[in-house]
Structure formats: C-alpha cells, structure tokens
Coordinates of C-alpha atoms in Angstrom, one line a residue:
X1 CA -50.3 -21.7 19.3
X2 CA -50.2 -25.2 17.9
X3 CA -47.0 -26.9 16.6
X4 CA -48.3 -30.5 15.8
X5 CA -50.1 -32.2 13.0
X6 CA -52.1 -34.7 14.9
X7 CA -50.4 -36.7 17.7
X8 CA -47.5 -38.2 15.7
X9 CA -46.3 -35.4 13.5
X10 CA -45.2 -31.7 13.7
X11 CA -46.5 -29.1 11.3
X12 CA -44.5 -28.4 8.1
X13 CA -41.6 -26.0 8.8
X14 CA -41.5 -26.8 12.5
X15 CA -38.2 -28.0 14.0
X16 CA -39.2 -29.5 17.4
X17 CA -36.3 -30.2 19.8
X18 CA -37.6 -31.7 23.0
X19 CA -35.8 -32.4 26.2
X20 CA -35.0 -36.1 26.0
X21 CA -33.3 -37.0 29.2
X22 CA -31.8 -35.6 32.5
X23 CA -28.2 -36.2 31.5
X24 CA -26.7 -34.5 34.6
X25 CA -28.2 -33.3 37.9
X26 CA -26.3 -31.1 40.3
X27 CA -27.2 -29.5 43.6
X28 CA -26.4 -25.7 43.8
X29 CA -26.4 -23.8 47.1
X30 CA -28.2 -26.7 48.8
X31 CA -31.5 -25.4 47.6
X32 CA -31.4 -25.7 43.8
X33 CA -31.2 -28.4 41.2
X34 CA -29.5 -27.7 37.9
X35 CA -30.2 -30.3 35.2
X36 CA -28.6 -30.6 31.8
X37 CA -31.3 -31.7 29.4
X38 CA -30.1 -32.5 25.9
X39 CA -32.6 -32.7 23.1
X40 CA -31.2 -36.1 22.0
X41 CA -30.3 -39.1 24.2
X42 CA -26.5 -38.9 24.6
X43 CA -24.9 -42.3 23.8
X44 CA -21.8 -41.1 21.9
X45 CA -19.9 -37.8 21.3
X46 CA -21.6 -37.3 18.0
X47 CA -25.0 -37.0 19.7
X48 CA -23.9 -33.7 21.2
X49 CA -23.6 -32.0 17.8
X50 CA -26.2 -29.7 16.1
X51 CA -28.7 -30.1 18.8
X52 CA -30.0 -27.7 21.5
X53 CA -29.1 -28.2 25.1
X54 CA -31.6 -27.1 27.7
X55 CA -30.5 -26.1 31.2
X56 CA -33.3 -26.7 33.7
X57 CA -33.0 -25.1 37.2
X58 CA -35.4 -26.0 40.0
X59 CA -35.6 -23.6 42.9
X60 CA -38.1 -22.4 45.5
X61 CA -39.0 -18.7 46.3
X62 CA -41.4 -19.7 49.0
X63 CA -42.5 -23.0 50.7
X64 CA -45.1 -24.7 48.6
X65 CA -43.8 -23.2 45.4
X66 CA -41.2 -24.7 43.2
X67 CA -39.6 -22.8 40.3
X68 CA -38.5 -24.4 37.1
X69 CA -36.3 -22.3 34.9
X70 CA -35.6 -23.7 31.4
X71 CA -32.8 -22.0 29.4
X72 CA -31.6 -22.6 25.9
X73 CA -29.1 -19.7 25.7
X74 CA -27.9 -17.3 28.2
X75 CA -26.6 -13.7 27.8
X76 CA -29.6 -11.5 27.3
X77 CA -30.5 -8.8 29.9
X78 CA -32.6 -10.1 32.8
X79 CA -36.3 -10.0 32.4
X80 CA -38.4 -8.9 35.4
X81 CA -41.8 -10.5 35.6
X82 CA -44.6 -9.8 37.9
X83 CA -43.8 -8.7 41.5
X84 CA -44.4 -11.7 43.9
X85 CA -44.9 -10.2 47.3
X86 CA -43.0 -12.1 49.9
X87 CA -40.7 -14.0 47.5
X88 CA -38.0 -11.3 47.6
X89 CA -37.3 -12.2 51.3
X90 CA -36.3 -15.7 50.4
X91 CA -38.8 -17.2 52.8
X92 CA -38.2 -20.9 52.0
X93 CA -36.8 -23.9 53.7
X94 CA -36.3 -25.8 50.5
X95 CA -33.7 -28.6 50.3
X96 CA -32.2 -30.2 47.2
X97 CA -30.7 -33.6 47.1
X98 CA -29.5 -36.1 44.5
X99 CA -28.8 -39.8 44.5
X100 CA -28.4 -42.7 42.0
X101 CA -32.1 -42.4 41.0
X102 CA -32.2 -38.7 40.3
X103 CA -32.8 -35.3 42.0
X104 CA -35.4 -34.1 44.5
X105 CA -36.4 -30.7 45.7
X106 CA -38.6 -30.4 48.8
X107 CA -40.2 -27.0 49.5
X108 CA -42.6 -27.4 52.4
X109 CA -45.5 -29.7 51.5
X110 CA -44.4 -29.8 47.8
X111 CA -41.8 -32.1 46.2
X112 CA -40.4 -32.1 42.7
X113 CA -38.7 -35.2 41.4
X114 CA -36.7 -35.7 38.3
X115 CA -35.0 -39.1 37.5
X116 CA -31.7 -39.6 35.8
X117 CA -31.6 -40.5 32.1
X118 CA -34.4 -41.0 29.6
X119 CA -37.2 -40.4 29.1
X120 CA -37.5 -36.9 30.5
X121 CA -39.9 -36.6 33.4
X122 CA -40.4 -34.0 36.0
X123 CA -43.2 -34.5 38.6
X124 CA -44.7 -32.4 41.4
X125 CA -46.1 -34.2 44.4
X126 CA -48.0 -33.2 47.6
X127 CA -49.6 -35.4 50.3
X128 CA -48.2 -38.5 48.6
X129 CA -49.9 -37.9 45.2
X130 CA -48.8 -36.5 41.9
X131 CA -50.4 -33.1 41.2
X132 CA -49.0 -32.7 37.7
X133 CA -46.0 -33.6 35.7
X134 CA -43.9 -32.7 32.6
X135 CA -43.2 -35.8 30.7
X136 CA -41.9 -36.9 27.3
X137 CA -42.1 -34.1 24.7
X138 CA -43.4 -31.7 27.3
X139 CA -40.5 -29.2 27.2
X140 CA -38.9 -28.0 24.0
X141 CA -37.6 -25.3 21.7
X142 CA -39.6 -25.0 18.5
X143 CA -37.8 -23.6 15.5
X144 CA -40.1 -22.1 12.8
X145 CA -39.5 -21.7 9.1
X146 CA -40.9 -18.5 7.5
X147 CA -43.7 -20.5 5.9
X148 CA -44.5 -22.6 9.0
X149 CA -48.3 -22.6 9.6
X150 CA -47.9 -21.4 13.2
X151 CA -49.1 -18.0 14.4
X152 CA -46.7 -16.7 16.9
X153 CA -48.3 -13.3 17.4
X154 CA -51.8 -12.2 18.4
X155 CA -54.3 -11.4 15.7
X156 CA -54.1 -7.6 16.2
X157 CA -50.4 -7.5 15.5
X158 CA -50.2 -10.4 13.0
X159 CA -47.1 -10.1 10.9
X160 CA -45.1 -7.9 13.3
X161 CA -43.9 -8.3 16.8
X162 CA -44.5 -5.5 19.4
X163 CA -40.9 -4.5 18.9
X164 CA -41.6 -3.7 15.3
X165 CA -39.5 -6.6 14.1
X166 CA -40.6 -9.6 12.1
X167 CA -42.5 -12.4 13.9
X168 CA -40.4 -14.7 15.9
X169 CA -38.6 -17.6 14.3
X170 CA -38.7 -19.8 17.4
X171 CA -40.7 -20.5 20.5
X172 CA -40.2 -22.1 23.8
X173 CA -43.0 -24.2 25.2
X174 CA -43.8 -26.4 28.2
X175 CA -46.7 -28.7 29.0
X176 CA -48.1 -29.9 32.3
X177 CA -50.3 -33.0 32.5
X178 CA -54.0 -33.2 33.1
X179 CA -55.6 -36.0 35.0
X180 CA -58.9 -37.8 34.3
X181 CA -61.7 -35.4 35.1
X182 CA -59.3 -32.5 35.8
X183 CA -60.9 -29.1 35.0
X184 CA -59.1 -25.9 34.3
X185 CA -60.3 -22.4 35.3
X186 CA -59.0 -18.9 35.2
X187 CA -56.9 -17.0 32.6
X188 CA -58.5 -13.7 33.4
X189 CA -61.7 -12.0 32.1
X190 CA -63.0 -14.3 29.4
X191 CA -66.4 -14.4 27.6
X192 CA -66.5 -18.1 26.8
X193 CA -67.1 -21.2 29.0
X194 CA -65.9 -21.1 32.6
X195 CA -64.2 -24.4 32.2
X196 CA -61.2 -23.8 29.9
X197 CA -60.6 -27.4 28.8
X198 CA -60.4 -27.6 25.0
X199 CA -59.8 -23.9 24.5
X200 CA -56.9 -21.9 22.9
X201 CA -56.3 -18.7 25.0
X202 CA -53.9 -15.9 23.9
X203 CA -52.9 -13.7 26.8
X204 CA -52.9 -10.3 25.1
X205 CA -55.1 -7.4 26.1
X206 CA -57.3 -6.3 23.3
X207 CA -60.6 -4.3 22.6
X208 CA -62.2 -7.2 20.8
X209 CA -65.7 -6.9 22.2
X210 CA -67.5 -8.8 24.9
X211 CA -68.6 -11.7 22.6
X212 CA -65.2 -12.6 21.2
X213 CA -62.3 -14.8 22.2
X214 CA -60.3 -11.7 22.9
X215 CA -60.2 -10.2 26.4
X216 CA -59.7 -6.8 28.0
X217 CA -58.2 -8.2 31.2
X218 CA -56.0 -11.2 30.6
X219 CA -54.3 -12.9 33.5
X220 CA -51.8 -15.6 32.7
X221 CA -52.9 -17.8 35.6
X222 CA -55.0 -20.9 35.8
X223 CA -56.0 -23.3 38.5
X224 CA -57.5 -26.7 38.5
X225 CA -59.7 -28.9 40.7
X226 CA -56.7 -30.9 41.7
X227 CA -55.6 -28.2 44.0
X228 CA -52.8 -26.3 42.3
X229 CA -52.4 -23.2 40.1
X230 CA -50.1 -22.0 37.4
X231 CA -49.0 -18.4 36.9
X232 CA -47.0 -17.7 33.8
X233 CA -44.8 -14.8 35.0
X234 CA -44.4 -13.1 31.7
X235 CA -46.1 -9.7 30.9
X236 CA -46.2 -10.2 27.2
X237 CA -47.8 -12.6 24.8
X238 CA -48.4 -16.1 26.1
X239 CA -50.4 -18.7 24.3
X240 CA -52.2 -21.4 26.2
X241 CA -53.5 -24.7 24.7
X242 CA -55.7 -26.1 27.4
X243 CA -56.2 -29.7 26.4
X244 CA -56.5 -28.5 22.8
X245 CA -53.2 -29.5 21.2
X246 CA -52.8 -32.6 23.5
X247 CA -56.0 -33.5 25.3
X248 CA -54.1 -34.7 28.4
X249 CA -51.9 -31.6 28.8
X250 CA -52.0 -27.8 29.3
X251 CA -49.4 -26.2 27.0
X252 CA -48.1 -22.6 27.3
X253 CA -45.8 -21.1 24.7
X254 CA -43.8 -17.9 24.4
X255 CA -42.3 -16.5 21.2
X256 CA -38.7 -15.5 21.3
X257 CA -36.3 -13.8 18.8
X258 CA -33.8 -15.9 16.9
X259 CA -30.8 -14.6 18.9
X260 CA -32.5 -14.1 22.2
X261 CA -32.2 -16.0 25.5
X262 CA -35.0 -18.6 25.7
X263 CA -35.8 -18.8 29.3
X264 CA -38.9 -20.4 30.7
X265 CA -39.3 -20.1 34.5
X266 CA -42.2 -22.1 35.8
X267 CA -42.7 -22.2 39.5
X268 CA -45.1 -25.0 40.1
X269 CA -46.7 -26.1 43.3
X270 CA -49.8 -27.4 44.8
X271 CA -51.5 -28.3 48.1
X272 CA -55.2 -29.3 48.0
X273 CA -56.0 -28.1 51.5
X274 CA -57.8 -24.8 51.6
X275 CA -56.4 -23.8 54.9
X276 CA -53.0 -23.1 53.2
X277 CA -54.6 -20.5 50.9
X278 CA -54.7 -17.5 53.3
X279 CA -50.9 -17.9 53.8
X280 CA -49.8 -18.5 50.2
X281 CA -52.3 -16.6 48.0
X282 CA -51.5 -13.1 49.3
X283 CA -47.8 -13.6 49.3
X284 CA -47.4 -15.5 46.0
X285 CA -50.2 -14.3 43.8
X286 CA -53.2 -12.3 45.1
X287 CA -51.3 -9.0 45.2
X288 CA -49.6 -9.3 41.9
X289 CA -49.1 -5.9 40.1
X290 CA -50.0 -6.7 36.5
X291 CA -48.5 -4.6 33.8
X292 CA -50.6 -4.1 30.6
X293 CA -49.6 -6.8 28.1
X294 CA -50.4 -5.0 24.9
X295 CA -48.2 -1.9 25.6
X296 CA -45.1 -3.7 26.9
X297 CA -42.3 -2.6 24.5
X298 CA -40.2 -5.7 24.1
X299 CA -40.4 -9.5 23.6
X300 CA -36.7 -9.9 23.3
X301 CA -36.1 -10.5 26.9
X302 CA -35.9 -13.5 29.3
X303 CA -39.2 -15.4 29.2
X304 CA -40.4 -16.5 32.6
X305 CA -43.3 -18.6 33.9
X306 CA -44.4 -19.1 37.5
X307 CA -46.5 -21.9 38.9
X308 CA -47.9 -21.4 42.4
X309 CA -50.3 -23.3 44.7
X310 CA -53.8 -22.3 45.6
X311 CA -56.7 -24.2 47.2
X312 CA -58.9 -26.6 45.6
X313 CA -61.6 -25.1 43.3
X314 CA -64.2 -27.0 45.3
X315 CA -63.7 -24.4 48.0
X316 CA -64.9 -21.7 45.6
X317 CA -68.0 -23.7 44.5
X318 CA -66.7 -23.9 41.0
X319 CA -67.6 -27.6 40.7

C-alpha cells in the first residue's frame, strides 16, 4: 500500500507521523535497547502534545538476529507470530550498551546502532559494512481519513476487514534501505519476475489464477544479494512495496484498528558468508510453521515483523 504522492507529499487524507529522533535510549536486562522515538523533535514541552510517541525495542532471539519492536500503544492481547525453532531457548549472547553517541546492540556477527537525537537512523552492520538501515521517514504511524486513496485490505476483501469490521483507519509501516544494485527475491510463490524490485506484493493467500499478481502460497520473507533476509512475522495481511514507493527502500505495512496496539517487531540481521546458513536457517526460518493468511480470524492483534539472516543469494545462483 502506498501513502505518498511523489517524493515530497503524502496522499490526501493521510496523516503521516514519522519517528523523528531517538530522544532517550535505555539498556534493559543488559540485552535490550529501549528507545523513545517521538514523531516531532522535542525542543520544548509543547512539542510533546498531540503527537504519537513510538517505543522502539531492540532485542536478539538468536546470535545473528536482531529484533526491532515498534510500539505506538500498549494494552492489546499478545500476538503470536510464526514459530521460530530455537528462539524460545534464548540462545543469544547479545549485549546492549549506550554512551554519549547513542546505543549499540551486538548479537554475534551482527550489530545494530542508533544515534541519539535527530534525524532518526537505525543501521545494521556485519563485517564492518552496513547491510541495511532505517533512516529518516522510514518508521511511522499512518492515520487514514475515510476518503484517503489508500487500499488497506486485499482486493478479495476490499471494503471489509477479515474481522467483519470496517477497513482500518491507520497503519504502521517500516522501511529498510536498498543499496545500488541490490536485488530482492522471495515473498513466496509468485508468477511475476524473480527479481521483486519495483513490485507491490500483498501477502494474502488467494485463488487468483497462475497468471495474476495474487498468490496461493504467500511467504512474508525476502532476501537480497547483500546477504540478509527479512521475515515479517505476521500471519495476516502485509503489504510490501519493493522499491516501488521509494526506489531506494523496501517498505512493509500492516493495517491496524483505530484502538488497537500498533506493534511492529522486525528482527533484522545479516551475514554474507554462506557457511553460517546451515546453523541459522533451520533454527530461525527454514522450519517455520506458516498458518494460512486468508483464514486467520483477527487483525486486531499485535503486529510483528521479523528480520533474519541468510546467506548471499550468489550461493543459490540467483544472480
């Protein structure tokens, strides 16, 4: 789903509130970073009024994987995403630290860095290079007016959410950067080009025929030729804009009810060396039990996203 009108404007009826700065960064349990991310740079008390505050929590279920949970409100019942085999055992040696510059979470070969202040920037690094990052206007809550030209539900259920309620009046979205020449693969059984750059992909199982943009077997997971993968750990509708709303970013969005907890959990990681794949893939992704998206009975739950690390696509002869 697209929210913008070109690069400079949002669409009519869209109230975009983006994380603007890391106002406060705290270490929790020695292994988590908790960041207060207001949607306006706080210079005076009045800047705290009538604006959303996002709470961003960085954690690590396994070495080589970093989780990023983005919350707008709390209080809804917990949402259980896909089962990640091995993650329940807490097999991580992650350490979280803060200093005058910002916060750092190290999980094995993967490091997440977030600087204090504005502009908002969260980067993921491995082997001394940046794999991907979430920069300015990459994380936000999108409020939608009834007449906003944004389709928040799949075509087959347009005008009504799977719960039988009216379509959502808000969404949570996040974006991860794409590098020059970076190619995106995956997202399940699809009948279009193998390289997903430039495509809009709705994760929603449907019997649309084998020559359509719809898919029988959607998988909310993509990987790139820079050596990392992204799994959106949400068994309902997820909309991907792969370099299609912003040519230098992959965007994933999830609709949420007006009074519901907006929670986006993204576990992101990457290591370009293929020898790490046999260890991470089976535990963090290859044995996922996927529940059918189309028959899940509720979107009014915690929304989660998980990013995990897989080997370079060169090892699979994709490029």
